[in-house]
PDB file of C-alpha atoms in Angstrom:
ATOM      1  CA  MET A   1     145.654 106.362  43.944  1.00  0.00           C
ATOM      2  CA  SER A   2     144.366 102.876  43.265  1.00  0.00           C
ATOM      3  CA  GLU A   3     140.806 102.445  42.093  1.00  0.00           C
ATOM      4  CA  TYR A   4     140.631  99.033  43.779  1.00  0.00           C
ATOM      5  CA  THR A   5     139.730  98.371  47.374  1.00  0.00           C
ATOM      6  CA  LEU A   6     140.075  95.201  49.350  1.00  0.00           C
ATOM      7  CA  THR A   7     137.161  93.915  51.356  1.00  0.00           C
ATOM      8  CA  ALA A   8     137.563  91.205  53.987  1.00  0.00           C
ATOM      9  CA  GLN A   9     135.450  88.125  53.352  1.00  0.00           C
ATOM     10  CA  PRO A  10     134.521  85.351  55.796  1.00  0.00           C
ATOM     11  CA  ALA A  11     136.572  82.197  55.185  1.00  0.00           C
ATOM     12  CA  LEU A  12     133.413  80.170  54.537  1.00  0.00           C
ATOM     13  CA  GLY A  13     131.375  82.946  52.959  1.00  0.00           C
ATOM     14  CA  GLY A  14     129.166  83.377  56.043  1.00  0.00           C
ATOM     15  CA  TYR A  15     127.992  79.765  55.871  1.00  0.00           C
ATOM     16  CA  GLN A  16     124.700  79.076  57.642  1.00  0.00           C
ATOM     17  CA  GLU A  17     122.598  75.931  57.329  1.00  0.00           C
ATOM     18  CA  THR A  18     119.863  74.236  59.320  1.00  0.00           C
ATOM     19  CA  PHE A  19     119.334  70.490  59.223  1.00  0.00           C
ATOM     20  CA  GLU A  20     116.931  68.249  61.130  1.00  0.00           C
ATOM     21  CA  GLY A  21     117.807  68.904  64.786  1.00  0.00           C
ATOM     22  CA  VAL A  22     121.082  70.709  64.004  1.00  0.00           C
ATOM     23  CA  SER A  23     122.212  74.170  62.946  1.00  0.00           C
ATOM     24  CA  LEU A  24     125.685  75.009  61.692  1.00  0.00           C
ATOM     25  CA  GLU A  25     126.808  78.614  61.318  1.00  0.00           C
ATOM     26  CA  GLU A  26     130.108  80.356  60.656  1.00  0.00           C
ATOM     27  CA  GLN A  27     130.892  82.903  63.347  1.00  0.00           C
ATOM     28  CA  THR A  28     131.927  85.785  61.107  1.00  0.00           C
ATOM     29  CA  GLY A  29     132.484  88.466  63.740  1.00  0.00           C
ATOM     30  CA  LEU A  30     134.722  86.478  66.079  1.00  0.00           C
ATOM     31  CA  ALA A  31     137.861  88.239  67.349  1.00  0.00           C
ATOM     32  CA  ILE A  32     140.580  86.009  68.795  1.00  0.00           C
ATOM     33  CA  VAL A  33     143.594  87.370  70.673  1.00  0.00           C
ATOM     34  CA  SER A  34     146.349  85.148  72.019  1.00  0.00           C
ATOM     35  CA  ILE A  35     147.553  86.219  75.474  1.00  0.00           C
ATOM     36  CA  ALA A  36     150.915  84.903  76.696  1.00  0.00           C
ATOM     37  CA  THR A  37     152.102  85.485  80.235  1.00  0.00           C
ATOM     38  CA  PRO A  38     155.621  86.923  80.545  1.00  0.00           C
ATOM     39  CA  ILE A  39     158.033  85.089  82.856  1.00  0.00           C
ATOM     40  CA  GLY A  40     157.213  86.234  86.379  1.00  0.00           C
ATOM     41  CA  GLY A  41     154.189  88.187  85.144  1.00  0.00           C
ATOM     42  CA  GLU A  42     151.319  86.002  86.346  1.00  0.00           C
ATOM     43  CA  ASP A  43     150.399  88.191  89.332  1.00  0.00           C
ATOM     44  CA  ALA A  44     150.258  91.313  87.143  1.00  0.00           C
ATOM     45  CA  LEU A  45     148.093  89.487  84.591  1.00  0.00           C
ATOM     46  CA  VAL A  46     145.731  88.191  87.289  1.00  0.00           C
ATOM     47  CA  LYS A  47     145.282  91.759  88.551  1.00  0.00           C
ATOM     48  CA  ALA A  48     144.845  93.201  85.049  1.00  0.00           C
ATOM     49  CA  LEU A  49     142.194  90.578  84.155  1.00  0.00           C
ATOM     50  CA  LYS A  50     140.292  91.380  87.333  1.00  0.00           C
ATOM     51  CA  ASP A  51     140.598  95.159  86.921  1.00  0.00           C
ATOM     52  CA  GLY A  52     139.989  95.298  83.166  1.00  0.00           C
ATOM     53  CA  TYR A  53     137.450  92.545  82.710  1.00  0.00           C
ATOM     54  CA  GLY A  54     136.268  91.385  86.128  1.00  0.00           C
ATOM     55  CA  ALA A  55     137.527  87.945  85.101  1.00  0.00           C
ATOM     56  CA  ALA A  56     139.715  85.300  86.681  1.00  0.00           C
ATOM     57  CA  LEU A  57     142.772  83.756  85.051  1.00  0.00           C
ATOM     58  CA  PRO A  58     141.490  80.465  83.589  1.00  0.00           C
ATOM     59  CA  LYS A  59     143.290  77.212  84.262  1.00  0.00           C
ATOM     60  CA  THR A  60     144.297  75.134  81.250  1.00  0.00           C
ATOM     61  CA  GLY A  61     141.150  73.507  79.869  1.00  0.00           C
ATOM     62  CA  GLU A  62     138.818  75.998  81.509  1.00  0.00           C
ATOM     63  CA  VAL A  63     136.983  79.151  80.426  1.00  0.00           C
ATOM     64  CA  SER A  64     136.684  82.387  82.355  1.00  0.00           C
ATOM     65  CA  LEU A  65     134.047  84.978  81.474  1.00  0.00           C
ATOM     66  CA  SER A  66     134.301  88.764  81.697  1.00  0.00           C
ATOM     67  CA  LYS A  67     131.960  90.510  84.114  1.00  0.00           C
ATOM     68  CA  ASP A  68     129.832  91.848  81.240  1.00  0.00           C
ATOM     69  CA  GLY A  69     129.661  88.390  79.644  1.00  0.00           C
ATOM     70  CA  GLN A  70     131.108  89.636  76.341  1.00  0.00           C
ATOM     71  CA  THR A  71     134.644  88.167  76.449  1.00  0.00           C
ATOM     72  CA  ARG A  72     135.639  84.574  77.097  1.00  0.00           C
ATOM     73  CA  PHE A  73     139.161  83.663  78.164  1.00  0.00           C
ATOM     74  CA  LEU A  74     140.150  80.155  77.102  1.00  0.00           C
ATOM     75  CA  GLY A  75     142.912  78.464  79.101  1.00  0.00           C
ATOM     76  CA  MET A  76     144.828  76.899  76.208  1.00  0.00           C
ATOM     77  CA  ALA A  77     148.124  75.946  77.884  1.00  0.00           C
ATOM     78  CA  ARG A  78     150.296  76.950  80.768  1.00  0.00           C
ATOM     79  CA  ASP A  79     150.894  80.693  80.463  1.00  0.00           C
ATOM     80  CA  GLN A  80     148.725  80.988  77.337  1.00  0.00           C
ATOM     81  CA  MET A  81     145.077  81.794  76.774  1.00  0.00           C
ATOM     82  CA  PHE A  82     142.848  83.129  74.037  1.00  0.00           C
ATOM     83  CA  ALA A  83     140.456  86.029  74.478  1.00  0.00           C
ATOM     84  CA  ILE A  84     137.455  85.627  72.173  1.00  0.00           C
ATOM     85  CA  PHE A  85     134.692  88.146  71.669  1.00  0.00           C
ATOM     86  CA  ASP A  86     132.395  89.512  68.984  1.00  0.00           C
ATOM     87  CA  HIS A  87     134.244  92.208  67.063  1.00  0.00           C
ATOM     88  CA  THR A  88     134.661  92.836  63.343  1.00  0.00           C
ATOM     89  CA  GLU A  89     137.350  95.532  63.243  1.00  0.00           C
ATOM     90  CA  PRO A  90     141.097  94.780  63.004  1.00  0.00           C
ATOM     91  CA  ASP A  91     141.903  96.435  66.352  1.00  0.00           C
ATOM     92  CA  ALA A  92     141.150  93.516  68.710  1.00  0.00           C
ATOM     93  CA  VAL A  93     144.719  93.467  70.085  1.00  0.00           C
ATOM     94  CA  ASP A  94     144.480  97.175  70.932  1.00  0.00           C
ATOM     95  CA  ILE A  95     141.196  96.614  72.775  1.00  0.00           C
ATOM     96  CA  VAL A  96     142.567  93.742  74.857  1.00  0.00           C
ATOM     97  CA  GLY A  97     145.894  95.519  75.394  1.00  0.00           C
ATOM     98  CA  GLY A  98     144.125  98.618  76.655  1.00  0.00           C
ATOM     99  CA  LYS A  99     142.152  96.627  79.211  1.00  0.00           C
ATOM    100  CA  LEU A 100     145.120  94.505  80.320  1.00  0.00           C
ATOM    101  CA  LYS A 101     147.447  97.515  80.504  1.00  0.00           C
ATOM    102  CA  ASP A 102     150.048  95.720  78.366  1.00  0.00           C
ATOM    103  CA  VAL A 103     151.061  93.203  81.072  1.00  0.00           C
ATOM    104  CA  ALA A 104     151.072  90.290  78.585  1.00  0.00           C
ATOM    105  CA  TYR A 105     152.239  89.432  75.097  1.00  0.00           C
ATOM    106  CA  LEU A 106     149.316  89.764  72.686  1.00  0.00           C
ATOM    107  CA  THR A 107     148.937  88.446  69.149  1.00  0.00           C
ATOM    108  CA  SER A 108     145.968  88.787  66.846  1.00  0.00           C
ATOM    109  CA  GLN A 109     144.669  85.365  65.808  1.00  0.00           C
ATOM    110  CA  SER A 110     141.341  86.424  64.278  1.00  0.00           C
ATOM    111  CA  ASP A 111     142.296  85.769  60.658  1.00  0.00           C
ATOM    112  CA  ASN A 112     144.145  82.535  61.458  1.00  0.00           C
ATOM    113  CA  TRP A 113     141.093  80.736  62.809  1.00  0.00           C
ATOM    114  CA  VAL A 114     137.516  80.097  61.723  1.00  0.00           C
ATOM    115  CA  GLY A 115     134.665  79.624  64.160  1.00  0.00           C
ATOM    116  CA  LEU A 116     131.649  77.399  63.554  1.00  0.00           C
ATOM    117  CA  ARG A 117     128.738  77.113  65.968  1.00  0.00           C
ATOM    118  CA  LEU A 118     127.080  73.712  65.977  1.00  0.00           C
ATOM    119  CA  SER A 119     123.823  73.677  67.893  1.00  0.00           C
ATOM    120  CA  GLY A 120     120.640  71.722  68.283  1.00  0.00           C
ATOM    121  CA  SER A 121     119.351  68.572  69.927  1.00  0.00           C
ATOM    122  CA  LYS A 122     121.546  66.308  67.764  1.00  0.00           C
ATOM    123  CA  SER A 123     124.754  68.350  68.015  1.00  0.00           C
ATOM    124  CA  ARG A 124     126.469  65.941  70.444  1.00  0.00           C
ATOM    125  CA  ASP A 125     125.530  63.011  68.200  1.00  0.00           C
ATOM    126  CA  VAL A 126     127.178  64.808  65.277  1.00  0.00           C
ATOM    127  CA  LEU A 127     130.342  65.512  67.246  1.00  0.00           C
ATOM    128  CA  GLU A 128     130.585  61.998  68.690  1.00  0.00           C
ATOM    129  CA  ARG A 129     131.180  60.666  65.163  1.00  0.00           C
ATOM    130  CA  ILE A 130     134.287  62.824  64.596  1.00  0.00           C
ATOM    131  CA  CYS A 131     135.510  63.952  68.026  1.00  0.00           C
ATOM    132  CA  PRO A 132     137.586  61.632  70.254  1.00  0.00           C
ATOM    133  CA  LEU A 133     136.664  63.503  73.466  1.00  0.00           C
ATOM    134  CA  ASP A 134     134.136  62.324  76.041  1.00  0.00           C
ATOM    135  CA  LEU A 135     131.301  64.762  75.344  1.00  0.00           C
ATOM    136  CA  GLU A 136     129.037  63.520  78.138  1.00  0.00           C
ATOM    137  CA  PRO A 137     127.270  66.703  79.390  1.00  0.00           C
ATOM    138  CA  SER A 138     128.313  66.103  83.002  1.00  0.00           C
ATOM    139  CA  ARG A 139     131.990  66.022  81.935  1.00  0.00           C
ATOM    140  CA  PHE A 140     132.047  68.451  79.014  1.00  0.00           C
ATOM    141  CA  ALA A 141     129.814  71.434  79.759  1.00  0.00           C
ATOM    142  CA  GLU A 142     130.051  75.209  79.688  1.00  0.00           C
ATOM    143  CA  GLY A 143     133.239  76.404  81.342  1.00  0.00           C
ATOM    144  CA  ILE A 144     135.396  73.739  79.654  1.00  0.00           C
ATOM    145  CA  VAL A 145     137.593  74.091  76.558  1.00  0.00           C
ATOM    146  CA  ALA A 146     139.738  71.494  74.806  1.00  0.00           C
ATOM    147  CA  ARG A 147     142.118  71.147  71.912  1.00  0.00           C
ATOM    148  CA  THR A 148     141.575  68.007  69.909  1.00  0.00           C
ATOM    149  CA  SER A 149     141.527  66.715  66.373  1.00  0.00           C
ATOM    150  CA  MET A 150     138.526  65.980  64.215  1.00  0.00           C
ATOM    151  CA  GLU A 151     139.045  64.190  60.922  1.00  0.00           C
ATOM    152  CA  HIS A 152     142.831  64.889  61.156  1.00  0.00           C
ATOM    153  CA  MET A 153     142.357  68.656  61.672  1.00  0.00           C
ATOM    154  CA  GLY A 154     143.179  70.559  64.842  1.00  0.00           C
ATOM    155  CA  VAL A 155     140.136  71.992  66.605  1.00  0.00           C
ATOM    156  CA  ILE A 156     139.416  73.998  69.711  1.00  0.00           C
ATOM    157  CA  ILE A 157     136.012  73.012  71.083  1.00  0.00           C
ATOM    158  CA  LEU A 158     133.971  74.606  73.820  1.00  0.00           C
ATOM    159  CA  PRO A 159     130.369  74.111  74.825  1.00  0.00           C
ATOM    160  CA  ASP A 160     128.561  77.459  74.925  1.00  0.00           C
ATOM    161  CA  GLY A 161     125.081  76.212  75.748  1.00  0.00           C
ATOM    162  CA  ALA A 162     123.179  73.035  76.617  1.00  0.00           C
ATOM    163  CA  ASP A 163     123.262  71.771  73.015  1.00  0.00           C
ATOM    164  CA  SER A 164     125.644  74.283  71.463  1.00  0.00           C
ATOM    165  CA  PHE A 165     129.367  74.120  70.695  1.00  0.00           C
ATOM    166  CA  LEU A 166     131.840  76.623  69.313  1.00  0.00           C
ATOM    167  CA  LEU A 167     134.354  74.860  67.064  1.00  0.00           C
ATOM    168  CA  ILE A 168     137.471  76.827  66.125  1.00  0.00           C
ATOM    169  CA  THR A 169     139.847  75.518  63.461  1.00  0.00           C
ATOM    170  CA  ALA A 170     142.638  76.840  61.266  1.00  0.00           C
ATOM    171  CA  SER A 171     141.404  79.049  58.449  1.00  0.00           C
ATOM    172  CA  SER A 172     143.700  77.189  56.041  1.00  0.00           C
ATOM    173  CA  SER A 173     141.618  74.029  56.456  1.00  0.00           C
ATOM    174  CA  ALA A 174     138.214  75.671  56.963  1.00  0.00           C
ATOM    175  CA  ALA A 175     136.584  74.195  53.857  1.00  0.00           C
ATOM    176  CA  SER A 176     137.794  70.670  54.701  1.00  0.00           C
ATOM    177  CA  PHE A 177     136.615  71.039  58.285  1.00  0.00           C
ATOM    178  CA  LEU A 178     133.199  72.283  57.167  1.00  0.00           C
ATOM    179  CA  HIS A 179     132.929  69.266  54.859  1.00  0.00           C
ATOM    180  CA  ALA A 180     133.794  66.906  57.737  1.00  0.00           C
ATOM    181  CA  VAL A 181     131.133  68.421  60.007  1.00  0.00           C
ATOM    182  CA  GLU A 182     128.513  68.443  57.235  1.00  0.00           C
ATOM    183  CA  THR A 183     129.244  64.791  56.451  1.00  0.00           C
ATOM    184  CA  SER A 184     128.829  63.880  60.122  1.00  0.00           C
ATOM    185  CA  ILE A 185     125.537  65.799  60.195  1.00  0.00           C
ATOM    186  CA  GLN A 186     124.293  63.918  57.144  1.00  0.00           C
ATOM    187  CA  ASN A 187     125.276  60.609  58.733  1.00  0.00           C
ATOM    188  CA  VAL A 188     123.304  61.493  61.882  1.00  0.00           C
ATOM    189  CA  VAL A 189     120.168  63.064  60.427  1.00  0.00           C
ATOM    190  CA  GLY A 190     120.050  60.912  57.290  1.00  0.00           C
TER     191      GLY A 190
END
């Protein structure tokens, strides 16, 4: 029996920082499950989402919320979405699979991505320096999700409050992405 044990660590060490008008925090307990619709299985998935979560199937670029408000379904592409929710254990696929009654193909993505929450009155100003999307609140508000690039790195971005955004990027480039966001913050707040 080995005397060593492995302990999971957040990709950015649980990073949390507050600047003038902006907060940036790693989302350490974020579970992400990819849900792919089998050919001809959309009706079964629609029913399973409604029965298991009280949620609608999101269109690409839109977010659907579970009835209890705990799980968000991100419409990532045709026949593909992500389920994201707060959960620290490695059984996220089992949880989603149990609720969806195994009518979709599920893949754990939790360790492949890192979530950062950028919030505060200057958060849009920070993002406008590095994000090519139109972030005007009337066009990019809660209920919308987009894939884009920021400083050459792929990012999923969704507003989750009036001045709050969840930014999800590949864990392999987490440190570089954090640096890019911090640099933008410094350029905005001085």
